[in-house]
CSV table of C-alpha atoms and ligand atoms in Angstrom, one decimal:
chain,number,residue,atom,x,y,z
O,1,UNK,CA,0.6,0.1,0.3
O,2,UNK,CA,1.4,3.4,-0.8
O,3,UNK,CA,2.9,5.8,2.2
O,4,UNK,CA,0.4,8.6,2.4
O,5,UNK,CA,2.0,12.1,2.1
O,6,UNK,CA,3.4,13.1,5.5
O,7,UNK,CA,0.8,17.6,5.7
O,8,UNK,CA,1.6,18.6,9.2
O,9,UNK,CA,-2.0,19.4,9.2
O,10,UNK,CA,-4.7,16.0,7.7
O,11,UNK,CA,-8.4,18.5,9.4
O,12,UNK,CA,-8.6,19.3,6.0
O,13,UNK,CA,-8.1,16.1,4.1
O,14,UNK,CA,-10.2,14.3,6.1
O,15,UNK,CA,-13.5,16.9,6.0
O,16,UNK,CA,-13.4,17.2,2.8
O,17,UNK,CA,-12.2,13.6,1.1
O,18,UNK,CA,-10.0,15.7,-0.2
O,19,UNK,CA,-6.3,14.2,-1.6
O,20,UNK,CA,-4.0,17.6,-0.7
O,21,UNK,CA,-5.0,19.9,0.9
O,22,UNK,CA,-5.9,23.0,-1.9
O,23,UNK,CA,-8.0,24.2,-2.6
O,24,UNK,CA,-9.1,26.1,-6.0
O,25,UNK,CA,-10.5,29.6,-5.5
O,26,UNK,CA,-13.5,29.4,-6.9
O,27,UNK,CA,-13.6,32.8,-9.0
O,28,UNK,CA,-16.7,34.5,-10.6
O,29,UNK,CA,-16.4,35.6,-14.4
O,30,UNK,CA,-13.1,33.6,-14.3
O,31,UNK,CA,-13.7,29.8,-15.2
O,32,UNK,CA,-16.5,27.6,-14.8
O,33,UNK,CA,-16.9,23.9,-14.2
O,34,UNK,CA,-13.9,22.6,-16.8
O,35,UNK,CA,-11.0,25.3,-13.9
O,36,UNK,CA,-13.4,22.3,-10.8
O,37,UNK,CA,-13.0,19.5,-12.3
O,38,UNK,CA,-9.6,19.4,-13.0
O,39,UNK,CA,-8.3,21.1,-9.6
O,40,UNK,CA,-10.5,18.1,-8.2
O,41,UNK,CA,-9.0,15.6,-11.0
O,42,UNK,CA,-5.3,17.0,-9.0
O,43,UNK,CA,-6.2,15.7,-5.7
O,44,UNK,CA,-7.6,19.5,-4.9
O,45,UNK,CA,-11.3,21.1,-4.1
O,46,UNK,CA,-12.4,22.2,-7.2
O,47,UNK,CA,-14.4,25.8,-6.3
O,48,UNK,CA,-17.5,26.7,-8.4
O,49,UNK,CA,-18.5,29.9,-8.2
O,50,UNK,CA,-21.9,31.0,-8.0
O,51,UNK,CA,-22.4,33.6,-7.6
O,52,UNK,CA,-23.2,34.7,-11.7
O,53,UNK,CA,-24.8,32.3,-12.9
O,54,UNK,CA,-28.3,31.6,-13.3
O,55,UNK,CA,-30.4,28.3,-11.6
O,56,UNK,CA,-30.4,26.6,-14.3
O,57,UNK,CA,-26.4,27.3,-15.6
O,58,UNK,CA,-25.3,26.5,-12.9
O,59,UNK,CA,-27.6,23.1,-12.1
O,60,UNK,CA,-26.0,22.4,-15.4
O,61,UNK,CA,-22.8,22.9,-14.4
O,62,UNK,CA,-23.3,20.8,-11.3
O,63,UNK,CA,-24.4,18.3,-13.5
O,64,UNK,CA,-21.1,19.1,-16.1
O,65,UNK,CA,-18.6,17.9,-12.9
O,66,UNK,CA,-20.4,14.9,-11.6
O,67,UNK,CA,-20.8,13.4,-15.0
O,68,UNK,CA,-16.6,13.7,-15.1
O,69,UNK,CA,-15.5,13.9,-11.5
O,70,UNK,CA,-16.5,11.4,-8.8
O,71,UNK,CA,-14.4,13.8,-6.8
O,72,UNK,CA,-15.3,16.0,-4.1
O,73,UNK,CA,-16.4,19.7,-4.7
O,74,UNK,CA,-17.3,23.1,-3.6
O,75,UNK,CA,-20.1,25.1,-4.9
O,76,UNK,CA,-19.5,28.7,-3.5
O,77,UNK,CA,-22.0,31.7,-2.9
O,78,UNK,CA,-22.1,35.4,-2.6
O,79,UNK,CA,-23.7,36.2,0.6
O,80,UNK,CA,-24.1,40.3,0.9
O,81,UNK,CA,-27.1,43.0,0.9
O,82,UNK,CA,-28.6,43.7,-1.8
O,83,UNK,CA,-28.4,47.5,-1.7
O,84,UNK,CA,-31.2,48.7,-3.9
O,85,UNK,CA,-30.5,50.7,-7.1
O,86,UNK,CA,-30.5,54.0,-6.2
O,87,UNK,CA,-30.9,56.1,-10.0
O,88,UNK,CA,-29.4,58.9,-8.5
O,89,UNK,CA,-25.9,57.6,-7.8
O,90,UNK,CA,-25.9,55.5,-11.0
O,91,UNK,CA,-26.7,58.7,-12.8
O,92,UNK,CA,-23.3,60.6,-11.7
O,93,UNK,CA,-21.4,57.8,-11.7
O,94,UNK,CA,-22.2,57.4,-15.4
O,95,UNK,CA,-21.4,61.1,-15.4
O,96,UNK,CA,-18.0,60.2,-14.6
O,97,UNK,CA,-18.0,57.9,-17.6
O,98,UNK,CA,-18.8,60.6,-19.9
O,99,UNK,CA,-15.7,60.2,-21.6
O,100,UNK,CA,-14.9,57.1,-22.3
O,101,UNK,CA,-18.8,56.6,-23.5
O,102,UNK,CA,-17.3,59.5,-26.1
O,103,UNK,CA,-14.7,58.1,-26.9
O,104,UNK,CA,-16.0,54.4,-27.3
O,105,UNK,CA,-19.5,56.1,-29.2
O,106,UNK,CA,-21.3,54.0,-27.0
O,107,UNK,CA,-24.9,56.2,-26.8
O,108,UNK,CA,-25.6,56.6,-23.0
O,109,UNK,CA,-29.1,56.2,-23.3
O,110,UNK,CA,-29.5,53.0,-24.1
O,111,UNK,CA,-31.2,50.9,-21.7
O,112,UNK,CA,-28.0,49.8,-19.6
O,113,UNK,CA,-28.9,45.7,-17.9
O,114,UNK,CA,-28.9,45.8,-14.7
O,115,UNK,CA,-25.2,44.1,-13.2
O,116,UNK,CA,-26.2,41.0,-11.7
O,117,UNK,CA,-24.6,38.8,-8.8
O,118,UNK,CA,-27.6,38.0,-6.5
O,119,UNK,CA,-27.1,36.5,-3.1
O,120,UNK,CA,-28.0,33.3,-2.3
O,121,UNK,CA,-31.3,32.7,-1.3
O,122,UNK,CA,-34.0,29.5,-1.3
O,123,UNK,CA,-33.8,29.4,-4.9
O,124,UNK,CA,-30.1,28.7,-4.6
O,125,UNK,CA,-30.7,26.9,-1.6
O,126,UNK,CA,-33.3,24.7,-3.2
O,127,UNK,CA,-30.1,23.6,-5.9
O,128,UNK,CA,-27.1,22.7,-3.1
O,129,UNK,CA,-29.9,20.5,-1.5
O,130,UNK,CA,-30.8,18.1,-4.8
O,131,UNK,CA,-26.3,18.6,-6.2
O,132,UNK,CA,-25.1,18.1,-2.7
O,133,UNK,CA,-21.5,19.3,-3.1
O,134,UNK,CA,-19.6,18.4,-0.8
O,135,UNK,CA,-19.0,21.4,1.2
O,136,UNK,CA,-20.2,25.2,0.1
O,137,UNK,CA,-18.6,28.3,0.7
O,138,UNK,CA,-20.1,31.8,1.2
O,139,UNK,CA,-18.3,35.1,0.8
O,140,UNK,CA,-20.0,38.9,2.2
O,141,UNK,CA,-19.9,36.7,5.6
O,142,UNK,CA,-23.3,33.7,6.0
O,143,UNK,CA,-26.5,33.1,5.0
O,144,UNK,CA,-30.2,33.6,6.9
O,145,UNK,CA,-29.4,30.4,10.0
O,146,UNK,CA,-32.8,29.4,8.2
O,147,UNK,CA,-31.0,28.2,5.0
O,148,UNK,CA,-27.4,28.1,6.3
O,149,UNK,CA,-29.9,24.6,8.6
O,150,UNK,CA,-30.4,23.6,5.4
O,151,UNK,CA,-27.4,23.5,3.9
O,152,UNK,CA,-25.8,22.1,7.3
O,153,UNK,CA,-28.9,19.7,6.6
O,154,UNK,CA,-28.3,18.8,3.2
O,155,UNK,CA,-24.2,17.8,4.9
O,156,UNK,CA,-22.2,20.4,2.8
O,157,UNK,CA,-19.0,21.4,5.0
O,158,UNK,CA,-19.7,25.3,4.9
O,159,UNK,CA,-16.7,27.6,4.7
O,160,UNK,CA,-16.3,31.8,4.8
O,161,UNK,CA,-14.1,34.4,4.5
O,162,UNK,CA,-12.9,36.0,6.8
O,163,UNK,CA,-10.3,39.5,6.5
O,164,UNK,CA,-10.0,39.9,9.7
O,165,UNK,CA,-9.9,38.2,13.3
O,166,UNK,CA,-13.1,39.7,14.4
O,167,UNK,CA,-15.2,38.5,11.2
O,168,UNK,CA,-13.0,34.0,11.9
O,169,UNK,CA,-14.4,34.4,15.4
O,170,UNK,CA,-18.2,35.9,14.9
O,171,UNK,CA,-18.2,33.3,11.3
O,172,UNK,CA,-16.5,31.1,13.5
O,173,UNK,CA,-19.8,31.5,16.1
O,174,UNK,CA,-22.2,31.5,13.3
O,175,UNK,CA,-22.0,27.8,12.3
O,176,UNK,CA,-18.5,27.6,9.6
O,177,UNK,CA,-16.8,24.2,10.0
O,178,UNK,CA,-14.5,26.0,7.9
O,179,UNK,CA,-12.6,29.3,8.2
O,180,UNK,CA,-10.8,31.2,4.8
O,181,UNK,CA,-8.7,33.6,6.6
O,182,UNK,CA,-8.2,36.2,3.3
O,183,UNK,CA,-5.6,38.7,3.8
O,184,UNK,CA,-5.4,41.8,1.9
O,185,UNK,CA,-3.2,40.3,-1.2
O,186,UNK,CA,-5.3,38.7,-2.4
O,187,UNK,CA,-7.2,38.7,-5.5
O,188,UNK,CA,-11.1,39.1,-6.0
O,189,UNK,CA,-13.0,41.0,-4.3
O,190,UNK,CA,-12.3,41.7,-0.1
O,191,UNK,CA,-14.5,39.6,2.1
O,192,UNK,CA,-15.0,41.6,4.2
O,193,UNK,CA,-18.8,42.1,5.6
O,194,UNK,CA,-18.3,43.1,9.4
O,195,UNK,CA,-17.4,47.2,8.2
O,196,UNK,CA,-14.8,47.8,8.6
O,197,UNK,CA,-11.5,50.4,6.9
O,198,UNK,CA,-10.3,48.8,3.8
O,199,UNK,CA,-7.0,50.1,4.4
O,200,UNK,CA,-7.1,49.0,7.3
O,201,UNK,CA,-7.1,45.4,6.0
O,202,UNK,CA,-4.3,42.7,7.5
O,203,UNK,CA,-1.9,41.4,4.7
O,204,UNK,CA,-1.6,37.3,5.8
O,205,UNK,CA,1.0,36.5,7.6
O,206,UNK,CA,-0.8,38.6,9.9
O,207,UNK,CA,-3.9,38.0,9.4
O,208,UNK,CA,-2.8,33.7,9.7
O,209,UNK,CA,-1.5,33.6,13.0
O,210,UNK,CA,-4.0,35.7,14.6
O,211,UNK,CA,-6.6,34.1,12.8
O,212,UNK,CA,-5.8,30.4,14.0
O,213,UNK,CA,-5.2,31.4,17.9
O,214,UNK,CA,-9.0,32.9,17.2
O,215,UNK,CA,-10.7,30.1,16.6
O,216,UNK,CA,-10.8,26.1,16.7
O,217,UNK,CA,-12.2,24.9,13.6
O,218,UNK,CA,-10.2,24.5,10.5
O,219,UNK,CA,-8.2,27.4,9.1
O,220,UNK,CA,-7.6,27.9,5.2
O,221,UNK,CA,-4.5,30.6,4.2
O,222,UNK,CA,-5.4,32.3,1.0
O,223,UNK,CA,-4.2,35.0,-0.3
O,224,UNK,CA,-1.1,36.3,-3.1
O,225,UNK,CA,-0.5,32.0,-2.3
O,226,UNK,CA,0.7,31.4,-6.3
O,227,UNK,CA,3.3,28.3,-4.9
O,228,UNK,CA,5.1,25.4,-2.8
O,229,UNK,CA,6.8,27.6,-0.6
O,230,UNK,CA,3.6,30.0,0.3
O,231,UNK,CA,1.8,27.4,0.9
O,232,UNK,CA,4.3,25.6,3.4
O,233,UNK,CA,5.0,28.8,5.3
O,234,UNK,CA,0.7,29.3,5.7
O,235,UNK,CA,1.2,25.3,7.4
O,236,UNK,CA,3.8,26.3,9.2
O,237,UNK,CA,1.4,29.2,10.5
O,238,UNK,CA,-1.8,27.6,11.3
O,239,UNK,CA,-3.0,27.1,8.4
O,240,UNK,CA,-5.2,23.8,8.1
O,241,UNK,CA,-4.8,24.1,4.0
O,242,UNK,CA,-4.8,26.4,1.4
O,243,UNK,CA,-7.1,28.0,-0.9
O,244,UNK,CA,-5.6,30.1,-4.5
O,245,UNK,CA,-7.5,31.8,-7.1
O,246,UNK,CA,-4.3,34.0,-9.4
O,247,UNK,CA,-1.9,30.7,-9.5
O,248,UNK,CA,-5.4,28.6,-11.0
O,249,UNK,CA,-5.7,31.7,-14.6
O,250,UNK,CA,-3.0,31.3,-16.2
O,251,UNK,CA,-4.5,27.4,-16.9
O,252,UNK,CA,-5.9,27.1,-19.7
O,253,UNK,CA,-9.0,25.5,-18.0
O,254,UNK,CA,-9.8,29.1,-17.3
O,255,UNK,CA,-12.1,31.7,-18.7
O,256,UNK,CA,-10.3,34.7,-18.6
O,257,UNK,CA,-10.1,36.3,-22.1
O,258,UNK,CA,-6.9,37.1,-23.7
O,259,UNK,CA,-6.1,40.5,-22.7
O,260,UNK,CA,-7.0,39.4,-19.3
O,261,UNK,CA,-4.6,36.6,-20.4
O,262,UNK,CA,-1.5,38.8,-21.5
O,263,UNK,CA,-1.5,41.1,-18.5
O,264,UNK,CA,-1.2,38.8,-16.4
O,265,UNK,CA,2.2,37.4,-17.2
O,266,UNK,CA,3.3,41.2,-16.8
O,267,UNK,CA,2.1,41.1,-13.7
O,268,UNK,CA,4.7,41.6,-10.6
O,269,UNK,CA,4.5,42.3,-7.6
O,270,UNK,CA,3.5,45.6,-7.1
O,271,UNK,CA,0.5,45.6,-10.4
O,272,UNK,CA,-2.1,45.3,-8.4
O,273,UNK,CA,-4.8,47.7,-6.4
O,274,UNK,CA,-7.5,47.5,-4.4
O,275,UNK,CA,-10.9,49.3,-6.4
O,276,UNK,CA,-14.3,49.9,-5.2
O,277,UNK,CA,-14.7,51.4,-8.8
O,278,UNK,CA,-15.7,48.8,-10.4
O,279,UNK,CA,-18.2,46.4,-9.0
O,280,UNK,CA,-19.1,48.6,-6.2
O,281,UNK,CA,-17.5,46.7,-3.4
O,282,UNK,CA,-12.8,47.1,-2.7
O,283,UNK,CA,-11.8,44.0,-4.9
O,284,UNK,CA,-8.1,44.0,-6.2
O,285,UNK,CA,-7.6,43.8,-9.2
O,286,UNK,CA,-4.5,45.2,-11.4
O,287,UNK,CA,-4.8,48.3,-12.0
O,288,UNK,CA,-7.1,49.1,-16.0
O,289,UNK,CA,-7.2,52.6,-16.7
O,290,UNK,CA,-10.6,53.4,-15.0
O,291,UNK,CA,-8.7,52.7,-11.3
O,292,UNK,CA,-5.5,54.0,-13.0
O,293,UNK,CA,-7.6,57.5,-14.1
O,294,UNK,CA,-10.7,57.7,-11.4
O,295,UNK,CA,-9.1,55.4,-8.3
O,296,UNK,CA,-8.7,53.4,-7.0
O,297,UNK,CA,-10.6,53.8,-4.7
O,298,UNK,CA,-13.6,56.7,-5.1
O,299,UNK,CA,-17.6,57.4,-5.5
O,300,UNK,CA,-19.6,54.5,-7.2
O,301,UNK,CA,-23.0,52.5,-7.0
O,302,UNK,CA,-23.3,50.2,-3.9
O,303,UNK,CA,-21.8,46.8,-5.4
O,304,UNK,CA,-23.6,45.2,-8.2
O,305,UNK,CA,-24.0,48.5,-9.0
O,306,UNK,CA,-21.0,50.5,-10.1
O,307,UNK,CA,-20.9,47.3,-13.0
O,308,UNK,CA,-24.6,48.4,-14.4
O,309,UNK,CA,-23.1,51.9,-16.3
O,310,UNK,CA,-19.7,50.0,-17.5
O,311,UNK,CA,-21.3,47.3,-18.8
O,312,UNK,CA,-21.5,48.8,-22.5
O,313,UNK,CA,-17.9,50.3,-22.4
O,314,UNK,CA,-16.2,46.6,-21.2
O,315,UNK,CA,-17.9,45.1,-24.7
O,316,UNK,CA,-17.3,47.9,-27.1
O,317,UNK,CA,-13.3,47.5,-25.6
O,318,UNK,CA,-13.7,44.5,-25.0
O,319,UNK,CA,-13.9,43.6,-28.6
O,320,UNK,CA,-11.4,45.5,-29.5
O,321,UNK,CA,-8.7,44.1,-27.6
O,322,UNK,CA,-9.0,45.9,-24.4
O,323,UNK,CA,-9.5,45.4,-21.2
O,324,UNK,CA,-9.5,48.8,-20.0
O,325,UNK,CA,-12.8,48.8,-18.4
O,326,UNK,CA,-12.7,44.6,-17.9
O,327,UNK,CA,-12.4,43.9,-13.6
O,328,UNK,CA,-9.0,41.9,-14.4
O,329,UNK,CA,-8.8,40.6,-10.1
O,330,UNK,CA,-5.4,38.5,-10.0
O,331,UNK,CA,-4.3,38.3,-6.1
O,332,UNK,CA,-0.5,41.0,-5.7
O,333,UNK,CA,2.0,36.6,-7.1
O,334,UNK,CA,0.9,37.4,-10.3
O,335,UNK,CA,4.7,37.2,-11.0
O,336,UNK,CA,4.6,33.6,-9.3
O,337,UNK,CA,1.9,32.2,-11.8
O,338,UNK,CA,3.2,29.2,-14.1
O,339,UNK,CA,0.6,27.9,-17.2
O,340,UNK,CA,-0.1,24.9,-17.4
O,341,UNK,CA,-3.1,21.9,-17.1
O,342,UNK,CA,-5.0,22.6,-13.7
O,343,UNK,CA,-4.9,18.9,-11.8
O,344,UNK,CA,-0.6,19.8,-13.2
O,345,UNK,CA,-0.8,22.8,-11.5
O,346,UNK,CA,-2.4,21.1,-8.0
O,347,UNK,CA,0.0,18.1,-8.1
O,348,UNK,CA,2.6,20.1,-8.9
O,349,UNK,CA,1.9,23.1,-5.9
O,350,UNK,CA,0.9,19.9,-3.3
O,351,UNK,CA,4.5,18.0,-4.1
O,352,UNK,CA,6.5,21.5,-4.1
O,353,UNK,CA,5.3,22.1,-0.6
O,354,UNK,CA,5.8,19.1,1.4
O,355,UNK,CA,9.5,18.5,-0.6
O,356,UNK,CA,9.7,22.4,1.0
O,357,UNK,CA,7.8,21.3,4.2
O,358,UNK,CA,10.3,18.3,4.4
O,359,UNK,CA,13.3,20.7,3.3
O,360,UNK,CA,12.9,24.1,4.9
O,361,UNK,CA,16.0,25.9,4.0
O,362,UNK,CA,16.1,24.2,-0.4
O,363,UNK,CA,15.6,27.4,-2.9
W,1,FMN,C1,-10.7,36.4,-10.6
W,1,FMN,C2,-10.9,35.9,-9.3
W,1,FMN,C3,-12.3,36.2,-8.8
W,1,FMN,C4,-12.4,35.8,-7.5
W,1,FMN,N1,-14.2,34.8,-7.2
W,1,FMN,C5,-14.1,35.2,-5.9
W,1,FMN,C6,-16.1,34.6,-5.8
W,1,FMN,O1,-16.8,34.3,-7.1
W,1,FMN,N2,-15.8,34.5,-4.5
W,1,FMN,C7,-14.7,34.2,-4.1
W,1,FMN,O2,-15.8,33.2,-2.9
W,1,FMN,N3,-13.6,34.6,-3.9
W,1,FMN,C8,-13.4,35.0,-5.3
W,1,FMN,N4,-11.9,35.2,-4.8
W,1,FMN,C9,-11.6,35.1,-3.7
W,1,FMN,C10,-10.6,34.4,-4.1
W,1,FMN,O3,-12.1,33.4,-3.6
W,1,FMN,C11,-9.2,33.8,-2.8
W,1,FMN,O4,-9.7,34.9,-1.7
W,1,FMN,C12,-8.1,35.1,-3.8
W,1,FMN,O5,-8.2,34.8,-5.4
W,1,FMN,C13,-6.6,34.1,-3.1
W,1,FMN,O6,-6.0,34.9,-3.2
W,1,FMN,P1,-5.2,34.7,-4.6
W,1,FMN,O7,-5.7,34.7,-5.6
W,1,FMN,O8,-3.6,35.9,-4.6
W,1,FMN,O9,-4.3,33.0,-4.3
W,1,FMN,C14,-11.9,35.8,-6.4
W,1,FMN,C15,-10.6,35.7,-6.7
W,1,FMN,C16,-9.7,36.1,-8.4
W,1,FMN,C17,-8.5,36.1,-8.6
């Protein structure tokens, strides 16, 4: 019989039934079932982002995953409190974008399609109950009590992101089985849900051991981890596992457009910033034109409505091969990313981390 690799902490492996303590981060708008399947086949927990999917599309994607792998996977949802549209604020925002509308010959009077990031609700919960994924993860808090009870009754391991110790403790007290400590390095939306100042958000090296000290549930580290060294370091700081997003964007299975892929390949340690202008909530991404000209932080409609007036500009620019108005979500370690199939990347990350844990001084 083959010996089990000696991971310092087996809690996540046992809880989720995975081979390596890695979670492929859910990345709304940047991936679909293909990446989930490949990450699962590599031994990690693959995660399907559902925040931008209709119920039908979610069922279809979950069906594809089930058909192509028998490994455990995760369905991920947003839990924000939806802000009512505010016509005056949205008109003011569209006004600030007027020069771009002119430049790209987009008619500002044309009807806009409202941005589509819906919070987890009873209809989504019903799908979770039908699909019964091994895990359900949430961003921006947790679902209301009754819905969370149903998710748990469906047998799901419940996970959610914390950006501060306070949020981690709150999540544990409200029923999370796993806390994902999301450092400020992370790509995508800050999972912040207990208010606070985005400028005060801790980096992972500070946040992780403090969260580990504050909660009893297994803690997963997220943010800026893109190779075996980072995984080993997170485990030394007490993480039971690691959630990786940006490094998976380089895989052929991600669905990002070529201009995004090109920018990512040129990404360095200082090419991202946290902005609220793309969606209305703080998120880290490669600096694009909107962020450079108008932000990166500034006045914009509440989440997700800032994306509404940007949508036609984004469509026009993307058609011309430009990412000027596209959210190019990325963490701070894009420079460590390597393009390779996701199953292979998963195995390589795990092997490099294990070597590093065995021989900490190796280069
Ligand atoms: C393109 C992109 C999209 C993301 N979308 C989601 C999402 O839909 N749900 C979620 O919980 N986290 C999302 N995140 C955040 C990740 O869960 C995770 O915190 C982050 O990727 C970790 O940092 P890293 O990108 O440096 O690895 C996204 C991240 C990226 C890069």
